[in-house]
CSV table of C-alpha atoms and ligand atoms in Angstrom, one decimal:
chain,number,residue,atom,x,y,z
A,880,MET,CA,-41.8,-8.1,-12.6
A,881,SER,CA,-39.1,-10.4,-11.3
A,882,ALA,CA,-35.5,-9.4,-11.9
A,883,TYR,CA,-32.3,-11.3,-11.0
A,884,GLU,CA,-29.0,-9.8,-9.4
A,885,SER,CA,-27.5,-10.6,-12.8
A,886,ASP,CA,-29.9,-8.2,-14.3
A,887,PHE,CA,-28.5,-5.1,-12.6
A,888,GLU,CA,-25.3,-3.2,-12.8
A,889,THR,CA,-23.7,-1.5,-9.8
A,890,ILE,CA,-22.3,2.0,-9.8
A,891,ILE,CA,-19.7,2.9,-7.5
A,892,GLY,CA,-17.8,6.2,-6.8
A,893,LEU,CA,-15.4,6.7,-4.0
A,894,GLU,CA,-14.4,9.5,-1.7
A,895,VAL,CA,-10.9,8.7,-0.1
A,896,HIS,CA,-9.8,11.0,2.6
A,897,VAL,CA,-5.9,11.1,2.8
A,898,GLN,CA,-4.3,12.5,6.0
A,899,LEU,CA,-1.3,14.2,4.7
A,900,ASN,CA,1.9,13.6,6.7
A,901,THR,CA,3.1,17.1,7.2
A,902,LYS,CA,4.6,18.1,10.6
A,903,THR,CA,2.2,20.4,11.4
A,904,LYS,CA,-1.5,21.3,10.8
A,905,ILE,CA,-2.8,22.7,7.5
A,906,PHE,CA,-3.8,26.3,9.1
A,907,CYS,CA,-1.9,26.6,12.2
A,908,SER,CA,1.6,25.3,13.6
A,909,CYS,CA,0.4,22.8,16.0
A,910,ALA,CA,1.9,19.3,15.7
A,911,THR,CA,0.0,16.5,13.8
A,912,SER,CA,1.4,13.7,15.9
A,913,PHE,CA,-1.1,10.9,16.6
A,914,GLY,CA,-1.6,9.2,19.9
A,915,ASP,CA,-0.9,12.2,22.0
A,916,GLU,CA,-2.8,12.9,25.1
A,917,PRO,CA,-5.9,14.7,24.4
A,918,ASN,CA,-6.3,18.4,23.4
A,919,LYS,CA,-2.6,18.7,23.8
A,920,ASN,CA,-1.7,20.0,20.3
A,921,VAL,CA,-4.1,22.9,20.2
A,922,CYS,CA,-3.9,26.4,19.7
A,923,PRO,CA,-6.5,29.4,19.2
A,924,THR,CA,-6.8,28.8,15.4
A,925,CYS,CA,-7.6,25.2,15.5
A,926,LEU,CA,-9.8,25.7,18.5
A,927,GLY,CA,-11.8,28.1,16.5
A,928,LEU,CA,-11.3,30.9,18.9
A,929,PRO,CA,-12.7,34.4,17.7
A,930,GLY,CA,-10.0,36.4,16.0
A,931,ALA,CA,-7.6,33.7,15.4
A,932,LEU,CA,-6.4,33.6,11.7
A,933,PRO,CA,-5.6,30.5,9.6
A,934,VAL,CA,-2.2,30.4,7.6
A,935,LEU,CA,-1.6,27.9,4.9
A,936,ASN,CA,1.0,25.2,5.2
A,937,LYS,CA,2.9,25.3,2.0
A,938,GLU,CA,3.9,21.5,2.6
A,939,ALA,CA,0.3,20.4,2.3
A,940,VAL,CA,-0.2,22.2,-0.9
A,941,LYS,CA,3.1,20.5,-2.2
A,942,LYS,CA,1.9,17.1,-1.2
A,943,ALA,CA,-1.5,17.8,-3.2
A,944,ILE,CA,0.4,18.8,-6.3
A,945,SER,CA,2.6,15.5,-5.9
A,946,PHE,CA,-0.6,13.4,-5.8
A,947,GLY,CA,-2.2,15.3,-9.0
A,948,THR,CA,1.2,14.8,-10.9
A,949,ALA,CA,0.9,10.9,-10.0
A,950,VAL,CA,-2.5,10.4,-11.2
A,951,ASN,CA,-1.9,12.6,-14.6
A,952,ALA,CA,-4.3,15.3,-13.3
A,953,THR,CA,-4.5,19.0,-14.1
A,954,ILE,CA,-3.2,21.0,-11.3
A,955,ASN,CA,-4.9,24.4,-10.8
A,956,GLN,CA,-2.3,27.1,-10.6
A,957,ASN,CA,-5.1,29.1,-8.7
A,958,SER,CA,-7.2,27.5,-6.3
A,959,ILE,CA,-9.6,29.0,-3.7
A,960,PHE,CA,-10.3,27.7,-0.2
A,961,ALA,CA,-14.0,27.9,1.0
A,962,ARG,CA,-16.2,27.4,4.0
A,963,LYS,CA,-18.3,24.4,4.4
A,964,ASN,CA,-20.8,25.2,6.9
A,965,TYR,CA,-22.3,22.7,9.6
A,966,PHE,CA,-22.3,22.2,13.1
A,967,TYR,CA,-20.9,19.2,14.9
A,968,PRO,CA,-19.4,19.2,18.3
A,969,ASP,CA,-15.9,18.2,16.9
A,970,LEU,CA,-15.8,21.2,14.8
A,971,PRO,CA,-15.4,24.2,17.0
A,972,LYS,CA,-15.6,26.9,14.1
A,973,ALA,CA,-18.9,25.3,13.0
A,974,TYR,CA,-17.4,25.5,9.4
A,975,GLN,CA,-14.9,23.3,7.8
A,976,ILE,CA,-12.1,25.1,5.6
A,977,SER,CA,-12.2,23.1,2.5
A,978,GLN,CA,-12.2,23.8,-1.2
A,979,TYR,CA,-15.2,23.7,-3.5
A,980,GLU,CA,-15.2,25.8,-6.5
A,981,ILE,CA,-11.7,25.6,-7.6
A,982,PRO,CA,-9.8,22.6,-6.1
A,983,ILE,CA,-6.0,22.3,-6.1
A,984,VAL,CA,-6.1,19.0,-8.3
A,985,GLY,CA,-8.4,18.8,-11.2
A,986,ARG,CA,-9.3,15.8,-13.4
A,987,GLY,CA,-7.1,12.9,-13.5
A,988,ASN,CA,-6.9,9.3,-13.7
A,989,LEU,CA,-5.3,5.9,-12.7
A,990,GLU,CA,-5.2,2.4,-14.1
A,991,ILE,CA,-6.4,-0.8,-12.1
A,992,GLU,CA,-5.9,-4.2,-13.2
A,993,ILE,CA,-8.3,-7.2,-12.3
A,994,ASP,CA,-7.1,-10.9,-13.5
A,995,GLY,CA,-5.1,-9.1,-16.5
A,996,ARG,CA,-7.9,-6.8,-17.7
A,997,LYS,CA,-7.1,-3.1,-17.4
A,998,LYS,CA,-9.5,-0.4,-16.8
A,999,THR,CA,-9.0,3.4,-16.3
A,1000,ILE,CA,-10.8,5.1,-13.6
A,1001,GLY,CA,-11.5,8.7,-13.6
A,1002,ILE,CA,-10.7,10.8,-10.8
A,1003,THR,CA,-12.9,13.9,-10.6
A,1004,ARG,CA,-10.8,16.1,-8.2
A,1005,ALA,CA,-8.8,16.2,-5.1
A,1006,HIS,CA,-9.1,19.1,-2.8
A,1007,LEU,CA,-7.2,20.2,0.5
A,1008,GLU,CA,-9.3,20.8,3.6
A,1009,GLU,CA,-8.9,20.4,7.5
A,1010,ASP,CA,-9.9,17.5,9.5
A,1011,ALA,CA,-12.1,17.8,12.4
A,1012,GLY,CA,-11.5,16.6,15.8
A,1013,LYS,CA,-12.9,13.4,17.5
A,1014,ASN,CA,-15.7,12.8,19.7
A,1015,ILE,CA,-15.2,10.4,22.3
A,1016,HIS,CA,-18.4,8.6,24.0
A,1017,GLU,CA,-18.0,6.9,27.3
A,1018,ASP,CA,-21.2,5.8,28.9
A,1019,THR,CA,-23.0,9.0,30.2
A,1020,VAL,CA,-20.7,11.5,28.9
A,1021,SER,CA,-19.3,12.7,25.7
A,1022,LYS,CA,-15.9,14.4,25.5
A,1023,VAL,CA,-14.0,15.9,22.6
A,1024,ASP,CA,-10.3,15.6,21.6
A,1025,LEU,CA,-9.3,18.5,19.1
A,1026,ASN,CA,-5.8,17.0,18.5
A,1027,ARG,CA,-6.8,16.1,14.9
A,1028,ALA,CA,-8.8,19.2,14.3
A,1029,CYS,CA,-7.0,21.2,11.5
A,1030,THR,CA,-4.8,18.4,10.4
A,1031,PRO,CA,-4.5,18.5,6.5
A,1032,LEU,CA,-6.5,16.2,4.6
A,1033,LEU,CA,-6.6,15.5,0.6
A,1034,GLU,CA,-10.0,14.4,-0.5
A,1035,ILE,CA,-9.7,12.4,-3.5
A,1036,VAL,CA,-13.2,12.1,-5.4
A,1037,SER,CA,-13.2,9.3,-8.2
A,1038,GLU,CA,-15.9,9.4,-11.1
A,1039,PRO,CA,-18.5,6.7,-10.6
A,1040,ASP,CA,-16.7,4.3,-12.8
A,1041,MET,CA,-16.4,1.1,-11.0
A,1042,ARG,CA,-18.9,-1.5,-11.7
A,1043,ASP,CA,-18.4,-3.9,-8.6
A,1044,SER,CA,-16.6,-4.2,-5.2
A,1045,THR,CA,-13.3,-5.7,-6.7
A,1046,GLU,CA,-13.0,-3.0,-8.9
A,1047,ALA,CA,-13.7,-0.6,-6.1
A,1048,ILE,CA,-11.0,-2.4,-4.0
A,1049,ALA,CA,-8.5,-2.4,-6.8
A,1050,TYR,CA,-8.9,1.3,-7.2
A,1051,LEU,CA,-8.4,1.8,-3.5
A,1052,LYS,CA,-5.3,-0.3,-3.4
A,1053,LYS,CA,-3.8,1.4,-6.2
A,1054,LEU,CA,-4.5,4.9,-4.6
A,1055,HIS,CA,-3.0,3.6,-1.2
A,1056,SER,CA,0.0,2.5,-3.2
A,1057,ILE,CA,0.5,5.9,-4.9
A,1058,VAL,CA,0.1,7.7,-1.7
A,1059,ARG,CA,2.8,5.3,0.0
A,1060,PHE,CA,5.2,5.6,-2.8
A,1061,LEU,CA,4.7,9.5,-2.9
A,1062,LYS,CA,5.4,9.4,1.0
A,1063,ILE,CA,2.9,12.1,1.3
A,1064,SER,CA,0.9,10.1,3.9
A,1065,ASP,CA,1.4,6.8,6.2
A,1066,ALA,CA,-1.9,5.8,4.9
A,1067,ASN,CA,-2.4,3.6,7.9
A,1068,MET,CA,-5.9,2.7,7.6
A,1069,GLN,CA,-6.4,1.7,11.4
A,1070,GLU,CA,-5.2,5.3,12.4
A,1071,GLY,CA,-7.6,6.8,10.1
A,1072,SER,CA,-5.2,8.5,7.8
A,1073,PHE,CA,-6.7,6.5,4.5
A,1074,ARG,CA,-10.5,6.4,5.0
A,1075,CYS,CA,-13.3,6.0,2.3
A,1076,ASP,CA,-16.8,6.8,1.8
A,1077,ALA,CA,-18.5,4.7,-0.8
A,1078,ASN,CA,-21.4,5.9,-3.0
A,1079,VAL,CA,-23.3,3.1,-4.4
A,1080,SER,CA,-26.3,2.8,-6.7
A,1081,ILE,CA,-27.6,0.3,-9.0
A,1082,ARG,CA,-29.6,0.4,-12.4
A,1083,PRO,CA,-30.9,-2.2,-14.6
A,1084,LYS,CA,-28.2,-3.4,-17.1
A,1085,GLY,CA,-28.6,-1.6,-20.5
A,1086,ASP,CA,-30.0,1.7,-18.3
A,1087,SER,CA,-27.8,4.8,-18.7
A,1088,ARG,CA,-29.5,6.7,-16.1
A,1089,PHE,CA,-28.2,7.0,-12.4
A,1090,TYR,CA,-30.2,6.1,-9.8
A,1091,THR,CA,-30.4,6.9,-6.1
A,1092,ARG,CA,-27.0,6.9,-4.7
A,1093,VAL,CA,-26.4,5.9,-1.0
A,1094,GLU,CA,-23.3,7.0,0.7
A,1095,ILE,CA,-21.6,4.5,3.1
A,1096,LYS,CA,-19.3,6.4,5.4
A,1097,ASN,CA,-15.9,6.0,7.0
A,1098,LEU,CA,-14.7,2.8,6.1
A,1099,ASN,CA,-11.4,1.9,7.1
A,1100,SER,CA,-10.4,-1.5,5.6
A,1101,PHE,CA,-10.3,-3.0,2.4
A,1102,LYS,CA,-12.4,-6.1,3.9
A,1103,PHE,CA,-14.8,-3.9,5.5
A,1104,ILE,CA,-15.4,-1.7,2.2
A,1105,GLN,CA,-15.8,-4.8,0.1
A,1106,LYS,CA,-18.3,-6.2,2.5
A,1107,ALA,CA,-20.3,-2.9,3.0
A,1108,ILE,CA,-20.4,-2.3,-0.6
A,1109,GLU,CA,-21.7,-5.9,-1.5
A,1110,TYR,CA,-24.1,-5.9,1.4
A,1111,GLU,CA,-25.6,-2.3,0.2
A,1112,VAL,CA,-25.8,-3.7,-3.7
A,1113,SER,CA,-28.0,-6.6,-2.6
A,1114,ARG,CA,-30.0,-4.5,-0.2
A,1115,GLN,CA,-30.9,-2.2,-3.0
A,1116,ILE,CA,-31.5,-5.3,-5.5
A,1117,GLU,CA,-33.7,-6.8,-2.9
A,1118,ALA,CA,-35.6,-3.6,-2.5
A,1119,TRP,CA,-36.1,-3.3,-6.3
A,1120,GLN,CA,-37.3,-6.7,-6.7
A,1121,ASP,CA,-39.8,-6.4,-3.9
A,1122,GLY,CA,-41.2,-3.3,-5.5
A,1123,LYS,CA,-40.1,-1.2,-2.6
A,1124,TYR,CA,-37.0,0.6,-4.2
A,1125,THR,CA,-38.3,4.3,-4.0
A,1126,SER,CA,-39.4,3.7,-0.4
A,1127,GLN,CA,-36.2,1.8,0.9
A,1128,VAL,CA,-33.5,3.3,-1.3
A,1129,VAL,CA,-33.3,6.9,-0.4
A,1130,GLN,CA,-30.5,9.3,-0.7
A,1131,GLU,CA,-28.8,9.0,2.6
A,1132,THR,CA,-25.6,8.3,4.5
A,1133,ARG,CA,-25.2,5.0,6.1
A,1134,LEU,CA,-22.8,3.5,8.4
A,1135,PHE,CA,-21.4,-0.1,8.1
A,1136,ASP,CA,-21.9,-2.0,11.0
A,1137,ILE,CA,-18.8,-4.4,11.5
A,1138,THR,CA,-20.6,-6.9,13.8
A,1139,GLN,CA,-23.4,-7.7,11.7
A,1140,ALA,CA,-21.9,-6.9,8.4
A,1141,ILE,CA,-24.9,-4.7,7.3
A,1142,THR,CA,-25.4,-1.1,6.6
A,1143,ARG,CA,-27.6,1.3,8.8
A,1144,SER,CA,-29.2,4.6,8.0
A,1145,MET,CA,-27.3,7.3,9.7
A,1146,ARG,CA,-29.0,10.5,8.4
A,1147,SER,CA,-30.2,11.9,5.2
A,1148,LYS,CA,-27.5,13.0,3.0
A,1149,GLU,CA,-26.6,16.7,2.8
A,1150,GLU,CA,-26.7,18.2,-0.8
A,1151,ALA,CA,-24.1,21.0,-1.4
A,1152,ALA,CA,-26.6,23.6,-1.0
A,1153,ASP,CA,-27.1,22.5,2.9
A,1154,TYR,CA,-23.4,23.6,3.5
A,1155,ARG,CA,-23.9,27.1,2.4
A,1156,TYR,CA,-20.3,27.1,0.9
A,1157,PHE,CA,-18.6,30.5,0.2
A,1158,PRO,CA,-15.1,31.5,-0.5
A,1159,GLU,CA,-13.1,31.5,2.8
A,1160,PRO,CA,-12.6,35.3,3.5
A,1161,ASP,CA,-9.4,34.6,6.1
A,1162,LEU,CA,-7.4,33.0,3.4
A,1163,LEU,CA,-6.1,34.4,0.1
A,1164,PRO,CA,-6.6,32.6,-3.2
A,1165,VAL,CA,-3.8,29.9,-3.4
A,1166,PHE,CA,-1.3,30.7,-6.2
A,1167,ILE,CA,1.3,28.0,-7.2
A,1168,ASP,CA,4.5,29.8,-8.4
A,1169,GLU,CA,6.8,28.0,-10.9
A,1170,LYS,CA,9.4,27.1,-8.2
A,1171,LEU,CA,6.9,25.2,-6.1
A,1172,MET,CA,5.2,23.6,-9.2
A,1173,ASN,CA,8.6,22.4,-10.3
A,1174,GLU,CA,9.5,21.0,-7.0
A,1175,ALA,CA,6.1,19.5,-6.3
A,1176,THR,CA,5.7,17.9,-9.7
A,1177,ASN,CA,9.1,16.2,-9.5
A,1178,ILE,CA,8.0,12.8,-8.0
A,1179,PRO,CA,9.7,9.7,-7.5
A,1180,GLU,CA,9.1,6.5,-9.6
A,1181,MET,CA,5.5,5.3,-9.1
A,1182,PRO,CA,4.7,1.5,-8.9
A,1183,ASP,CA,3.4,0.9,-12.5
A,1184,GLU,CA,6.9,2.6,-13.6
A,1185,LYS,CA,8.7,0.3,-11.4
A,1186,LEU,CA,6.7,-2.7,-12.3
A,1187,MET,CA,8.1,-1.8,-16.0
A,1188,ARG,CA,11.4,-1.5,-15.3
A,1189,TYR,CA,11.9,-4.5,-13.2
A,1190,THR,CA,10.2,-6.8,-15.9
A,1191,GLN,CA,11.7,-5.0,-19.1
A,1192,THR,CA,15.1,-3.8,-17.9
A,1193,LEU,CA,15.8,-6.0,-14.9
A,1194,GLY,CA,14.3,-9.2,-16.7
A,1195,LEU,CA,12.2,-10.4,-13.8
A,1196,LYS,CA,8.9,-12.2,-14.2
A,1197,GLU,CA,6.0,-10.1,-13.9
A,1198,ASN,CA,4.5,-11.8,-11.0
A,1199,ASP,CA,7.7,-11.5,-9.0
A,1200,ALA,CA,8.1,-7.9,-9.8
A,1201,LYS,CA,4.5,-7.3,-8.9
A,1202,VAL,CA,5.2,-8.7,-5.4
A,1203,LEU,CA,8.1,-6.4,-5.1
A,1204,VAL,CA,6.3,-3.2,-6.0
A,1205,SER,CA,3.2,-4.2,-4.0
A,1206,GLU,CA,5.1,-2.0,-0.8
A,1207,VAL,CA,7.2,0.9,-0.8
A,1208,GLU,CA,9.7,-0.6,1.8
A,1209,LEU,CA,9.8,-3.8,-0.2
A,1210,ALA,CA,10.6,-2.0,-3.5
A,1211,GLU,CA,13.3,0.0,-1.3
A,1212,PHE,CA,14.8,-3.0,0.2
A,1213,PHE,CA,15.2,-4.5,-3.3
A,1214,GLU,CA,16.7,-1.5,-4.9
A,1215,CYS,CA,19.4,-1.3,-2.0
A,1216,MET,CA,20.3,-4.8,-2.7
A,1217,LEU,CA,20.9,-4.0,-6.2
A,1218,GLU,CA,23.0,-1.1,-5.3
A,1219,SER,CA,25.3,-3.3,-3.4
A,1220,GLY,CA,25.8,-5.0,-6.6
A,1221,ILE,CA,23.6,-8.3,-6.1
A,1222,ASN,CA,22.1,-9.6,-9.4
A,1223,PRO,CA,18.3,-8.7,-9.6
A,1224,LYS,CA,17.0,-12.2,-9.7
A,1225,GLN,CA,19.2,-13.3,-7.0
A,1226,ALA,CA,17.9,-10.2,-5.0
A,1227,GLN,CA,14.4,-10.9,-5.6
A,1228,ILE,CA,14.7,-14.5,-4.9
A,1229,TRP,CA,16.4,-14.1,-1.5
A,1230,LEU,CA,14.1,-11.1,-0.6
A,1231,THR,CA,10.6,-12.5,-1.6
A,1232,ASN,CA,10.9,-16.2,-1.4
A,1233,GLU,CA,13.5,-16.6,1.4
A,1234,LEU,CA,13.3,-13.7,3.7
A,1235,LEU,CA,9.6,-12.8,3.3
A,1236,GLY,CA,8.8,-16.4,3.3
A,1237,ARG,CA,10.3,-16.7,7.0
A,1238,LEU,CA,8.4,-13.6,8.2
A,1239,LYS,CA,5.1,-14.2,10.0
A,1240,GLY,CA,2.6,-12.1,11.9
A,1241,GLU,CA,3.7,-9.2,13.7
A,1242,ASN,CA,7.5,-9.9,12.4
A,1243,THR,CA,7.5,-7.9,9.0
A,1244,LEU,CA,10.3,-6.4,6.7
A,1245,LYS,CA,10.2,-3.3,8.8
A,1246,THR,CA,10.6,-5.0,12.4
A,1247,CYS,CA,12.6,-8.0,11.5
A,1248,GLY,CA,15.8,-6.3,12.2
A,1249,ILE,CA,17.4,-7.5,8.8
A,1250,ASP,CA,18.3,-4.8,6.4
A,1251,SER,CA,19.3,-4.8,2.8
A,1252,GLN,CA,22.9,-4.7,3.7
A,1253,ASN,CA,22.6,-7.8,5.7
A,1254,LEU,CA,20.9,-9.8,3.0
A,1255,SER,CA,23.2,-8.5,0.3
A,1256,ILE,CA,26.1,-9.7,2.4
A,1257,LEU,CA,24.4,-13.1,2.8
A,1258,VAL,CA,23.7,-13.3,-1.0
A,1259,ALA,CA,27.3,-12.0,-1.9
A,1260,ARG,CA,28.7,-14.9,0.0
A,1261,VAL,CA,26.6,-17.6,-1.7
A,1262,THR,CA,27.6,-16.0,-5.3
A,1263,SER,CA,31.3,-16.1,-4.4
A,1264,GLY,CA,30.9,-19.7,-3.2
A,1265,VAL,CA,32.2,-18.7,0.4
A,1266,ILE,CA,28.9,-20.7,1.6
A,1267,SER,CA,26.8,-23.0,0.1
A,1268,GLY,CA,22.9,-21.8,-0.8
A,1269,LYS,CA,21.7,-24.4,2.0
A,1270,SER,CA,24.0,-22.9,4.6
A,1271,ALA,CA,22.9,-19.4,3.7
A,1272,LYS,CA,19.3,-20.6,4.4
A,1273,GLU,CA,20.3,-21.9,7.8
A,1274,ILE,CA,22.1,-18.6,8.3
A,1275,LEU,CA,18.8,-16.8,7.3
A,1276,ASP,CA,16.6,-18.7,9.9
A,1277,VAL,CA,19.2,-17.7,12.7
A,1278,LEU,CA,19.2,-14.1,11.3
A,1279,VAL,CA,15.2,-14.0,11.4
A,1280,GLU,CA,15.1,-15.9,14.9
A,1281,GLN,CA,17.5,-13.4,16.5
A,1282,LYS,CA,16.4,-10.3,14.8
A,1283,GLY,CA,19.5,-9.5,12.8
A,1284,GLY,CA,23.1,-10.3,13.1
A,1285,ASP,CA,26.6,-10.2,11.6
A,1286,VAL,CA,26.5,-12.6,8.5
A,1287,ASP,CA,30.2,-13.2,8.3
A,1288,ARG,CA,30.7,-13.9,12.2
A,1289,LEU,CA,27.6,-16.3,11.7
A,1290,ILE,CA,29.5,-18.4,8.9
A,1291,GLU,CA,32.2,-18.7,11.0
A,1292,THR,CA,30.5,-19.6,14.5
A,1293,MET,CA,28.3,-22.0,12.6
A,1294,GLY,CA,31.1,-23.4,10.8
A,1295,LEU,CA,29.4,-23.2,7.4
A,1296,LEU,CA,32.7,-22.0,5.4
A,1297,GLN,CA,32.9,-23.9,2.3
A,1298,VAL,CA,36.2,-25.5,1.5
A,1299,ASN,CA,37.4,-24.0,-1.9
A,1300,ASP,CA,41.0,-25.1,-1.4
A,1301,ASP,CA,41.5,-27.3,-4.5
A,1302,ASN,CA,44.5,-28.9,-2.8
A,1303,ALA,CA,42.6,-30.0,0.1
A,1304,LEU,CA,39.8,-31.1,-2.1
A,1305,LEU,CA,42.1,-33.0,-4.4
A,1306,SER,CA,43.8,-35.0,-1.6
A,1307,ALA,CA,40.4,-35.8,-0.4
A,1308,ILE,CA,39.2,-37.2,-3.8
A,1309,ASP,CA,42.7,-39.1,-4.1
A,1310,SER,CA,41.9,-40.8,-0.8
A,1311,VAL,CA,38.3,-41.6,-1.7
A,1312,ILE,CA,39.6,-43.0,-5.3
A,1313,SER,CA,42.2,-45.5,-3.6
A,1314,ALA,CA,39.9,-46.5,-1.0
A,1315,ASN,CA,37.3,-47.6,-3.7
A,1316,SER,CA,39.2,-48.8,-6.5
A,1317,ASP,CA,36.6,-51.4,-7.4
A,1318,LYS,CA,33.8,-49.0,-7.8
A,1319,VAL,CA,36.5,-46.6,-9.9
A,1320,ALA,CA,36.6,-49.5,-12.2
A,1321,GLU,CA,33.0,-50.2,-12.6
A,1322,TYR,CA,32.5,-46.6,-13.0
A,1323,LYS,CA,34.9,-46.3,-15.7
A,1324,ALA,CA,33.5,-49.4,-17.4
A,1325,GLY,CA,30.2,-47.3,-17.9
A,1326,LYS,CA,28.3,-47.4,-14.7
A,1327,ASP,CA,27.6,-43.7,-14.7
A,1328,LYS,CA,25.3,-43.8,-11.5
A,1329,LEU,CA,28.4,-44.2,-9.3
A,1330,PHE,CA,29.3,-40.7,-9.7
A,1331,GLY,CA,26.8,-39.4,-7.1
A,1332,PHE,CA,28.6,-42.2,-4.7
A,1333,PHE,CA,32.1,-40.5,-5.1
A,1334,VAL,CA,30.7,-37.1,-4.5
A,1335,GLY,CA,29.0,-37.7,-1.3
A,1336,GLN,CA,32.2,-39.8,-0.4
A,1337,VAL,CA,34.2,-36.4,-1.0
A,1338,MET,CA,31.8,-34.3,0.8
A,1339,LYS,CA,31.8,-36.7,3.9
A,1340,HIS,CA,35.7,-36.4,3.7
A,1341,SER,CA,36.0,-32.6,3.4
A,1342,LYS,CA,33.3,-30.9,5.6
A,1343,GLY,CA,32.2,-27.7,4.1
A,1344,ALA,CA,33.3,-28.4,0.6
A,1345,ASN,CA,31.7,-26.4,-2.2
A,1346,PRO,CA,29.9,-29.2,-4.2
A,1347,THR,CA,30.1,-27.5,-7.5
A,1348,ARG,CA,33.8,-27.5,-7.2
A,1349,VAL,CA,34.0,-31.1,-5.9
A,1350,ASN,CA,31.7,-32.1,-9.1
A,1351,GLU,CA,34.2,-30.4,-11.6
A,1352,LEU,CA,37.3,-31.9,-9.8
A,1353,LEU,CA,36.0,-35.5,-9.6
A,1354,LYS,CA,35.1,-35.5,-13.3
A,1355,GLU,CA,38.5,-34.5,-14.3
A,1356,LYS,CA,40.0,-37.2,-12.2
A,1357,LEU,CA,37.7,-40.0,-13.0
A,1358,GLN,CA,38.3,-39.7,-17.0
B,2604,LIG,ZN1,-3.2,24.7,16.1
């Protein structure tokens, strides 16, 4: 039987590990800072020394609840920690403290949008756990760095609701954005604080069964996730077409080989039973009291709500508003400009079209040295007619070039102040009119096109004149 790719449906479920940005680790008071000298931030608890006891970090609990709130999830007022037993050199206790039976966050969902089509993706659960350390392999030796051991993770498990890599990426981007707007993690993918395991399977279209799923582990860039899923789907379909599905597609964990863009078998996939989960005897069940629940569920405005407010209340176009809510820093920059009294449309244009349009490569909104106050002053000077829009763009070029600066001083030193003094403009107009009496006569006889000539002449005579005002005054004079 031959089958085409289009005869199959892809089933994708994702597990995302988010490193929560608490100051200290989840079960001890060691620092969570990234990039420190190896094994600097360790203590008996995170080293797994006998007799050391874990103490739960309340901040981690709070951040998990906030996440649950943002994805409309059930928050379990009572949850328990469990031991997940396995041996690995970067896990000194030989078990990981995680949550199994009752996670802190239960069922929730989030909405993704692809080319205008909306789809709800179910979230099965989100639970708290500790991270492992890091093995470092060098030539003939392997070393272990336990700085990361015991840092707090929130593992977010989705339902198998995604049907292709595009939906998977849309879901991940949405999740990434929610985490960033909540400020519960820096979600830096390169540093591993937002990483994803993808469960991928296929089935013939119309079939409602689930077939063998393969887990691709530790994906840490949207691009790689997309490529890994796409490779894995075609590998499984090919095996089906070749009649080798049962022998080649087995339940296993695979790794994505970045250089060859293929997935490779790493190990057979463990089932829950392999981990011999049991309730963690060193920690009490977690109970969330009313005070903590109130604090943690009081979350900031999420990107979807902002999008709605920007379009419906502020009157921005949807595509423009989408750019503003694509990054938390951008939305905050925009809102600071509004607080300075800048009109929303002007703030949006100057921020996304003009400023972002000038930022390239390493030069980002965060590093460009221009803050919302700088840009607000610049826009305010245009709106009040102190400088022209054209001059403001020149000033912005300089601000970007020299990484910030004083807008008003630049207006002065660059000689861009517009002449708004009507008397000065009127005398310039008078001299232009008296020097061009023939053209004035032609204009008055109906040659309207000459108006532009007069504007040009006046602008030449009064450098820095506000063209709008010149137009107005000229019209009056020539009538
Ligand atoms: Zn520690």
